[in-house]
PDB file of C-alpha atoms in Angstrom:
ATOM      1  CA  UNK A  14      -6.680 148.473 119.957  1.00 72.00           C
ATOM      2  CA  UNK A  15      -5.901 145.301 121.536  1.00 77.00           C
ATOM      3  CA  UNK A  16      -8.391 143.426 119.608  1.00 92.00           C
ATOM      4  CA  UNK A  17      -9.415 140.190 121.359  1.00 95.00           C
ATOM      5  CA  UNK A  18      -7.742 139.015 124.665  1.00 96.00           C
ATOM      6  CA  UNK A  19      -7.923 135.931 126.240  1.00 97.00           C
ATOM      7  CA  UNK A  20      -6.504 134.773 129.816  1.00 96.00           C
ATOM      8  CA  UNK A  21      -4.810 132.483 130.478  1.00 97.00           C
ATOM      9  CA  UNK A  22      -2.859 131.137 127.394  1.00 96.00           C
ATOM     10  CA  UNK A  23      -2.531 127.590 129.331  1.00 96.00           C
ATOM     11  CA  UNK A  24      -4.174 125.750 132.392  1.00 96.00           C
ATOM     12  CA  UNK A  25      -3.689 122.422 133.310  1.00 97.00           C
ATOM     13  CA  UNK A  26      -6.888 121.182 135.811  1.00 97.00           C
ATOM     14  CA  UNK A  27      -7.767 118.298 137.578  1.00 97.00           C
ATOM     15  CA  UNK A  28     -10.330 116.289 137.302  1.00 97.00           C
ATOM     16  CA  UNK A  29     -13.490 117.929 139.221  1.00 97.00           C
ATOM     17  CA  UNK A  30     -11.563 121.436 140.024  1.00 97.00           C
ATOM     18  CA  UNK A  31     -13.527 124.417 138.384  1.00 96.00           C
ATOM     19  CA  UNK A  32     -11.950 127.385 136.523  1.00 96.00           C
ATOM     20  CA  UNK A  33     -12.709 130.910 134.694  1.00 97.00           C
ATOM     21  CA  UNK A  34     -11.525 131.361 131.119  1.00 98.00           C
ATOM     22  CA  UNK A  35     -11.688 135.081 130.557  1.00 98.00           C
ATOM     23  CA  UNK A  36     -12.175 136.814 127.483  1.00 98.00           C
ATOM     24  CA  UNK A  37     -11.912 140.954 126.777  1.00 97.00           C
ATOM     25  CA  UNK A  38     -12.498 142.832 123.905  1.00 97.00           C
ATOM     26  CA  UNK A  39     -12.146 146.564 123.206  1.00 95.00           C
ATOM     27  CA  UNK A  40     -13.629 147.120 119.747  1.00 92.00           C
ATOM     28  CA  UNK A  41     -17.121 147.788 121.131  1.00 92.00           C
ATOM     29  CA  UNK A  42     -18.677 144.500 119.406  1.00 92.00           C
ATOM     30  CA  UNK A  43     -22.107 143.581 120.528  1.00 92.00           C
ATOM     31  CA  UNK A  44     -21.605 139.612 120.244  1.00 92.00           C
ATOM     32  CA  UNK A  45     -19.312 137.434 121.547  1.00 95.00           C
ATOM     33  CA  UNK A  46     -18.966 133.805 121.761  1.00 96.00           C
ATOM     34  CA  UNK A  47     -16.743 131.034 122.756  1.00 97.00           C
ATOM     35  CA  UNK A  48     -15.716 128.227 120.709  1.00 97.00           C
ATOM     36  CA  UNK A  49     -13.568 124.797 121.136  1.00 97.00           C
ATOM     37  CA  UNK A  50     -11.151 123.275 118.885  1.00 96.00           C
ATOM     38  CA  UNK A  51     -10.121 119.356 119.519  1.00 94.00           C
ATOM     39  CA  UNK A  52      -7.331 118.013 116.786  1.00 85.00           C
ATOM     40  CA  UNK A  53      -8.649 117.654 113.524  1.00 78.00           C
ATOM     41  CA  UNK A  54     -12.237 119.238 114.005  1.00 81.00           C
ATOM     42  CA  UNK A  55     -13.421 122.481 113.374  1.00 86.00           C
ATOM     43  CA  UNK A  56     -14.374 124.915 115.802  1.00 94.00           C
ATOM     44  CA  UNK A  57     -17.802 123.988 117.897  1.00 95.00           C
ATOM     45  CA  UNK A  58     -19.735 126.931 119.074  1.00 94.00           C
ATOM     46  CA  UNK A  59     -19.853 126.570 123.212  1.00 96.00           C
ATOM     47  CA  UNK A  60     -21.932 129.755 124.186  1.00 96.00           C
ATOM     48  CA  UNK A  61     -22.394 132.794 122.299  1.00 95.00           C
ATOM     49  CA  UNK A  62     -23.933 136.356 123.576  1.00 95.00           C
ATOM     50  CA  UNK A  63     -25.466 139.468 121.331  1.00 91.00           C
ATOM     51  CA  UNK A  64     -24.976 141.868 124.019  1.00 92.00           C
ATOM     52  CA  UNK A  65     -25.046 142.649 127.820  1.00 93.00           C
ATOM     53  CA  UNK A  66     -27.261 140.692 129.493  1.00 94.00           C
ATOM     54  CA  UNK A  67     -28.467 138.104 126.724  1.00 94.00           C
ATOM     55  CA  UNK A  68     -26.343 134.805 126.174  1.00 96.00           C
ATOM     56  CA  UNK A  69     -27.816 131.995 124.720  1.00 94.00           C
ATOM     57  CA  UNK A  70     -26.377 128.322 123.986  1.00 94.00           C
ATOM     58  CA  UNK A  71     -24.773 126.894 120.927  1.00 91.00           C
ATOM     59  CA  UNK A  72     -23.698 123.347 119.757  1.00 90.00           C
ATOM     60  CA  UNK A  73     -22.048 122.210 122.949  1.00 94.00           C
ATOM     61  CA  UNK A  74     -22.801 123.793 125.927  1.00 96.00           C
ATOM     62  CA  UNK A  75     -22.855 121.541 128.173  1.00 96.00           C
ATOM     63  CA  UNK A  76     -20.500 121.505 131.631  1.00 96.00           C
ATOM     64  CA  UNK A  77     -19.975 125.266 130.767  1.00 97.00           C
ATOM     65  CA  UNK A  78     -21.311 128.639 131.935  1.00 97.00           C
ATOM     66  CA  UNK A  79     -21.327 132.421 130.642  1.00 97.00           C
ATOM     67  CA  UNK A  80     -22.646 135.404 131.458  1.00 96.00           C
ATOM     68  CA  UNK A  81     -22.195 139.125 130.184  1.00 97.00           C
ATOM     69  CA  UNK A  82     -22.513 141.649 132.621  1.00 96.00           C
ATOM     70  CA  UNK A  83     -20.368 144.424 130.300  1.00 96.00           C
ATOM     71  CA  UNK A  84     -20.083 144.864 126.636  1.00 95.00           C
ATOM     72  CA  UNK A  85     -16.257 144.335 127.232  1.00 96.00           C
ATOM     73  CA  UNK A  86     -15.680 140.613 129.159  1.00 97.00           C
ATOM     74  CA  UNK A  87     -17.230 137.331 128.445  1.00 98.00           C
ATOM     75  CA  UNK A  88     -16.271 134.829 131.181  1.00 98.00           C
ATOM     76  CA  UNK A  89     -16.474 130.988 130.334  1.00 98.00           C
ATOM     77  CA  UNK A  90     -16.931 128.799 133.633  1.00 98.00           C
ATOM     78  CA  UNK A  91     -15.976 125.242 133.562  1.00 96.00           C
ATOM     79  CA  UNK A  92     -18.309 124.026 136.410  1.00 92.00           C
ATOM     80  CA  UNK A  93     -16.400 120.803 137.269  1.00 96.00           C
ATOM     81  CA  UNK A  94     -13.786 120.041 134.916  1.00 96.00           C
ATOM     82  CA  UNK A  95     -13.810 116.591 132.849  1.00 97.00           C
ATOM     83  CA  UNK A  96     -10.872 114.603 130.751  1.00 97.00           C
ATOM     84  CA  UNK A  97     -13.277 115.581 128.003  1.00 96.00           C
ATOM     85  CA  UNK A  98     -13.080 119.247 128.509  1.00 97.00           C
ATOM     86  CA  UNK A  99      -9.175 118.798 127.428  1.00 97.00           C
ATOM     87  CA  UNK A 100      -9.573 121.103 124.081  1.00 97.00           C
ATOM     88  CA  UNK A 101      -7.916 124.700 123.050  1.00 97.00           C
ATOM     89  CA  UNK A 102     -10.848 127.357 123.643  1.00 98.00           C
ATOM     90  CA  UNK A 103     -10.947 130.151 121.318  1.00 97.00           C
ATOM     91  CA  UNK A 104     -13.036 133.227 121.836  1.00 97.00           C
ATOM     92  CA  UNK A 105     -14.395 135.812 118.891  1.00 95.00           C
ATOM     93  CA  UNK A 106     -15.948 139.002 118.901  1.00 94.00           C
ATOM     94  CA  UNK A 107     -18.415 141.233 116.029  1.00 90.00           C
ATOM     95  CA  UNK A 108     -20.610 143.830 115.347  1.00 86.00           C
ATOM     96  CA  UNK A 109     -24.023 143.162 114.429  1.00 78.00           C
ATOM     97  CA  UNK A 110     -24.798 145.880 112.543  1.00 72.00           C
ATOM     98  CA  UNK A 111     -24.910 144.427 109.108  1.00 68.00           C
ATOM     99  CA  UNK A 112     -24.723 140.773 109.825  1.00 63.00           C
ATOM    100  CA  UNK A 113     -23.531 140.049 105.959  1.00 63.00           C
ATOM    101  CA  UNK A 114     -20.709 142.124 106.233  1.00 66.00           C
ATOM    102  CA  UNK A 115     -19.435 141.771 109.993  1.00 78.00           C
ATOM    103  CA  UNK A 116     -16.252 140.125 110.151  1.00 83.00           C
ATOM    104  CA  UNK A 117     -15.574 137.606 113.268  1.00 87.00           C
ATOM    105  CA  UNK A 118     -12.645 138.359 115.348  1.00 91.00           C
ATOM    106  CA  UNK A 119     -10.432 135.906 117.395  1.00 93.00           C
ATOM    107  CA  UNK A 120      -8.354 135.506 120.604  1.00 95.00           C
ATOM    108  CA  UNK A 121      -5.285 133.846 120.688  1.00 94.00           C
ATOM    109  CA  UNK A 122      -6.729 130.874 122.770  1.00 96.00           C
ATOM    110  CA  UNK A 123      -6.613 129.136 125.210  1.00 97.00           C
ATOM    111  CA  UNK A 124      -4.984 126.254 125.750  1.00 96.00           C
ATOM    112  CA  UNK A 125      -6.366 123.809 128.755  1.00 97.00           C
ATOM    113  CA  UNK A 126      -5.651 120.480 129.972  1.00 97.00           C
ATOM    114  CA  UNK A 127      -7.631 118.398 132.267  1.00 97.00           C
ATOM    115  CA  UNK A 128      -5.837 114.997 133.858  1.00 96.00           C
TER     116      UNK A 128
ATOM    117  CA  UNK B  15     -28.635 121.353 111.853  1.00 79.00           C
ATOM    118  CA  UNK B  16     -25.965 123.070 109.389  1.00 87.00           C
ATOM    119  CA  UNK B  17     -22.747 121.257 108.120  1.00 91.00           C
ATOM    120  CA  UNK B  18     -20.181 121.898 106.749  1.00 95.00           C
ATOM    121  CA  UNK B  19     -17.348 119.885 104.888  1.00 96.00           C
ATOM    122  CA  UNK B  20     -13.610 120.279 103.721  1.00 97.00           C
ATOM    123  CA  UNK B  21     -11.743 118.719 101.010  1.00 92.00           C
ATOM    124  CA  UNK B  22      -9.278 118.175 100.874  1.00 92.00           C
ATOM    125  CA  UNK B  23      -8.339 117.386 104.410  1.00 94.00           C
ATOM    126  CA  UNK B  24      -4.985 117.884 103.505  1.00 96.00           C
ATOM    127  CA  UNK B  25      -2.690 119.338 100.152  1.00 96.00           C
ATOM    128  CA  UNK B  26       0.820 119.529  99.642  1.00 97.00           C
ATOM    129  CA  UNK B  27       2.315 121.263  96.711  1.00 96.00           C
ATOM    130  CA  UNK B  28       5.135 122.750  95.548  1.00 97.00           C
ATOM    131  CA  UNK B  29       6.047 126.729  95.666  1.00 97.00           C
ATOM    132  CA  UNK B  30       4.549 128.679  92.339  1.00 97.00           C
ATOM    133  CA  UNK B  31       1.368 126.052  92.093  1.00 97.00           C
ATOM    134  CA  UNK B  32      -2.235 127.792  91.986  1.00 97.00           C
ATOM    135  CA  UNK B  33      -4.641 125.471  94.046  1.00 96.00           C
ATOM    136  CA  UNK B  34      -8.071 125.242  94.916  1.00 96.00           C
ATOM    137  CA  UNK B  35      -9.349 124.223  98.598  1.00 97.00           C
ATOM    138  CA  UNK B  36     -12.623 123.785  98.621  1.00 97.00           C
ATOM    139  CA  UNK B  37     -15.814 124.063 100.868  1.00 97.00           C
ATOM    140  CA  UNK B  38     -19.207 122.845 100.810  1.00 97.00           C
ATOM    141  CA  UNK B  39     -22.638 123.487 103.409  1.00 95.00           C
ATOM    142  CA  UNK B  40     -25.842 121.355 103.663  1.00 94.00           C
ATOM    143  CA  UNK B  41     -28.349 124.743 104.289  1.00 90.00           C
ATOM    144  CA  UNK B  42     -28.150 127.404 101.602  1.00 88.00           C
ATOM    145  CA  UNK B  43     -30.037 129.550 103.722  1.00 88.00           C
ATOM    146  CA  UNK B  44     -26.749 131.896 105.212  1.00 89.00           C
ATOM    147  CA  UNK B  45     -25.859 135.104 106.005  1.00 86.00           C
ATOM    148  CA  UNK B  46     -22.513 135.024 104.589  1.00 89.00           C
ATOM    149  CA  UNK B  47     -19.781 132.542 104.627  1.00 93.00           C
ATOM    150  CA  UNK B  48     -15.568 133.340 105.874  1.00 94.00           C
ATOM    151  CA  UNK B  49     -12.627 132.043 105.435  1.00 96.00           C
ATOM    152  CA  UNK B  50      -9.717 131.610 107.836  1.00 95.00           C
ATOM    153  CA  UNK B  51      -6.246 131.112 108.080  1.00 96.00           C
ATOM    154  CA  UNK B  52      -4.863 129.501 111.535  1.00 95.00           C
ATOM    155  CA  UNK B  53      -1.029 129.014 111.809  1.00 94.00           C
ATOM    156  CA  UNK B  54      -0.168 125.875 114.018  1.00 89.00           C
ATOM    157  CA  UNK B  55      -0.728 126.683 118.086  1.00 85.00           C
ATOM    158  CA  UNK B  56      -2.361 130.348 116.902  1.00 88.00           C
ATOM    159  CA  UNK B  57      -5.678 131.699 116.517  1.00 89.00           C
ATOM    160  CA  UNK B  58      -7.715 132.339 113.167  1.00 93.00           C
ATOM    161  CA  UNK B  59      -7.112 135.054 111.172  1.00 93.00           C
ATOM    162  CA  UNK B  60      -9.799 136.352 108.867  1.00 92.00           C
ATOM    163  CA  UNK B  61      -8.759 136.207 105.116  1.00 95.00           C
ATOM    164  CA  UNK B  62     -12.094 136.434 103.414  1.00 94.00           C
ATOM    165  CA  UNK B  63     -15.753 136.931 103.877  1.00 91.00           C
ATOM    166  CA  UNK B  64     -18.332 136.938 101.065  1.00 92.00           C
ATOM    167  CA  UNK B  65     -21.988 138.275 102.036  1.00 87.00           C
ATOM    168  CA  UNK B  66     -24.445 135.464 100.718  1.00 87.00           C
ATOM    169  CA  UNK B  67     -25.466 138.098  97.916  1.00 87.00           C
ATOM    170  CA  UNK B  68     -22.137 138.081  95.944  1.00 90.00           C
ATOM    171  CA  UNK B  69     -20.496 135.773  93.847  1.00 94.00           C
ATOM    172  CA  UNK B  70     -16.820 136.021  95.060  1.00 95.00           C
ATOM    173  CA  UNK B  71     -14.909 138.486  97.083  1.00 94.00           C
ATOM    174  CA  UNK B  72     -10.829 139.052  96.085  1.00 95.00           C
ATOM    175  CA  UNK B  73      -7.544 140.278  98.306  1.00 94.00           C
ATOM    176  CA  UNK B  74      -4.285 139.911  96.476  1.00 96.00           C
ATOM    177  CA  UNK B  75      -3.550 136.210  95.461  1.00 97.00           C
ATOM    178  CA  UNK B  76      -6.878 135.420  97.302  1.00 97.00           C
ATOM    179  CA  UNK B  77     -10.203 134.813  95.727  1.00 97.00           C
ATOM    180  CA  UNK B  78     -13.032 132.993  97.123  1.00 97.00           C
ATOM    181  CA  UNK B  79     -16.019 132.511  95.220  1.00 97.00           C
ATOM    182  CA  UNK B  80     -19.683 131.077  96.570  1.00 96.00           C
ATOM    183  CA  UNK B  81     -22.647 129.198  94.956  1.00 96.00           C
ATOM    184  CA  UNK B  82     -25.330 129.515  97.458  1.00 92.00           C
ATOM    185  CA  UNK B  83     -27.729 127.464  95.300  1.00 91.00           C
ATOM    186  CA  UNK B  84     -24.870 124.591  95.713  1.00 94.00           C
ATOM    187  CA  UNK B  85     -23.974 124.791  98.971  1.00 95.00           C
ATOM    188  CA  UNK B  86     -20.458 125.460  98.162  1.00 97.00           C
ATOM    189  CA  UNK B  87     -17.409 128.370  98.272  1.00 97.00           C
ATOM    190  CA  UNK B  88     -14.221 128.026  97.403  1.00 97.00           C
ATOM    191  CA  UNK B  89     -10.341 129.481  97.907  1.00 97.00           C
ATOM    192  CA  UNK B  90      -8.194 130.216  95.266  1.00 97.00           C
ATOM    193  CA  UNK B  91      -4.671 131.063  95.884  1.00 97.00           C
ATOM    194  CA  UNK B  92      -2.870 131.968  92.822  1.00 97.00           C
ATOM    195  CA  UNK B  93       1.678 131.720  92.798  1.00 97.00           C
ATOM    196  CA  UNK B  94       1.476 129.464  96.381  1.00 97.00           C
ATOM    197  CA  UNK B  95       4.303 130.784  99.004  1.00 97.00           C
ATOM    198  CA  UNK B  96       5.778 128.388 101.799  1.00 97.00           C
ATOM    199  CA  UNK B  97       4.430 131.257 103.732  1.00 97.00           C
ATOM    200  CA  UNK B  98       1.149 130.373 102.906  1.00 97.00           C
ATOM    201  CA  UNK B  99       1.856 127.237 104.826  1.00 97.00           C
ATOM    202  CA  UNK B 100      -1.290 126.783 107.109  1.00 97.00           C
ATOM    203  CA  UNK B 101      -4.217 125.270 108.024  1.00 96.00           C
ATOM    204  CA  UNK B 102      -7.432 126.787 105.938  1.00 97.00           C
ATOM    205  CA  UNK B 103     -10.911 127.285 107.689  1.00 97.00           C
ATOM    206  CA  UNK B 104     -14.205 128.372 106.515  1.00 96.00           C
ATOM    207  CA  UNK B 105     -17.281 129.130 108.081  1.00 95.00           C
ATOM    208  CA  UNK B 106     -20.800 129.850 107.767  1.00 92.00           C
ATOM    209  CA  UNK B 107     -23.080 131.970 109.522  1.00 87.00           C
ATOM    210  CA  UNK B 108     -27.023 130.842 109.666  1.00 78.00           C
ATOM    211  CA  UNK B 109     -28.785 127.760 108.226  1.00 59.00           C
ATOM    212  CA  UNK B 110     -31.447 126.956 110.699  1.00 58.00           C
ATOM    213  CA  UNK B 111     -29.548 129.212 113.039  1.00 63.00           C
ATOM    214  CA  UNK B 112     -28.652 132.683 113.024  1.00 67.00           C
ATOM    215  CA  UNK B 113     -26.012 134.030 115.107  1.00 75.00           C
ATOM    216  CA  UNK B 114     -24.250 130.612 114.767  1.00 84.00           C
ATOM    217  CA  UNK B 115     -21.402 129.949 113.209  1.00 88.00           C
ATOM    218  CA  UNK B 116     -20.367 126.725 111.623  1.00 92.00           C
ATOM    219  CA  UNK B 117     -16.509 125.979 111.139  1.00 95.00           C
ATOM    220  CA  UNK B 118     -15.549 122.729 108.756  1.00 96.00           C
ATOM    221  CA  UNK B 119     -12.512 121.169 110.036  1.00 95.00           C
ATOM    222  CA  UNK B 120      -9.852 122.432 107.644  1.00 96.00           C
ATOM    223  CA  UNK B 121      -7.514 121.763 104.861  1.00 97.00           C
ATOM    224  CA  UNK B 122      -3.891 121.343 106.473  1.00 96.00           C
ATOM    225  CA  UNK B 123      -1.652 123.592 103.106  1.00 97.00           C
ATOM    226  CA  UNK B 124       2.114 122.421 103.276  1.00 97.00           C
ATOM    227  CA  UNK B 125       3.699 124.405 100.176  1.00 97.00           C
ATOM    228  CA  UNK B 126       7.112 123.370  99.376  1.00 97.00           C
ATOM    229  CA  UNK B 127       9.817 125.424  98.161  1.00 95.00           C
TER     230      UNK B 127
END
């Protein structure tokens, strides 16, 4: 198993470009979510999704779009890129079988840059 | 909205010390809380996770314990390693929210030989 996979590792954009941040996972998990990481936060939950089909929003979704058309991928669109967008995006996988016991997974990130 | 807070933000001690890091969450009402280890320019790694009906949860010179009732967990790590050098995470799932998670923003470890 290759776990969690996320492509690319880093991307510099400018200002206003747009870009796809894409996520795989071959463990079968039903949800999947992105998150971002700025220096000396936590993670913030961007967009999460509990299967094919069904995404919802999380803390701070805004200037970003998702969608799940397999069980596999879960694409995160940056619309129009902002200097605020400059963060490491990580992305995480689960069953939801037995939500008290269902470990999250992570990709090794992403790393992006917006000037 | 849940939250959840760290402390210390960062600890530095020296090789053979036990230490606690500590955790602490403003809704009691979760599915289970996790705890993370993330190595600088890397991605989490999942060290612990304690449903919200146990007490603690152990793996080798691990143990993390949680008080629902207080809002809090915390990590134990017995003989500290340099190798256990990191950045500490933990994590809650639910409050007014399922199927969110809610990360506090660390304690930075530095364990000196």
């Amino acid at each position: 198993n290759a776990g969690v996979t996320q492509t690319p590792k880093f991307q510099v954009l400018k200002t206003g470009q747009s870009m796809t941040l894409q996520c795989a996972q071959d463990m079968n998990h039903e949800y999947m979510s992105w998150y971002r990481q700025d220096p000396g936060m936590g993670l913030r939950l961007i967009h999460y999704s509990v299967g094919a089909g069904i995404t919802d929003q999380g803390e701070v979704p805004n200037g970003y779009n998702v969608s799940r058309s397999t069980t596999e991928d879960f694409p995160l669109r940056l619309l129009s890129a902002a200097p605020s967008q400059t963060s490491v995006y990580f992305c995480a996988s689960r069953t939801i079988r037995d939500r008290e016991t269902d470990e999250q997974y992570f990709g090794p990130g992403t790393r992006l840059t917006v000037t | 909205k849940q939250e959840v807070t760290q402390i210390p933000a960062a600890l530095s001690v020296p090789e053979g010390e036990n230490l606690v890091l500590n955790c602490s969450f403003t809704d009691s009402a979760i599915y289970n809380l996790q705890w993370f280890r993330q190595d600088p320019g890397k991605g989490l790694t999942s060290l612990l996770l304690i449903q919200s009906s146990q007490r603690e949860q152990t793996s080798g010179r691990l143990n993390a314990s949680l008080d629902k009732s207080s809002g809090r967990s915390t990590l134990y790590i017995a003989a500290s390693q340099p190798g256990d050098s990191a950045t500490y995470l933990c994590a809650v799932e639910g409050g007014y929210n399922f199927n969110k998670f809610y990360f506090g923003s660390g304690t930075k470890l530095n364990v000196k030989p």
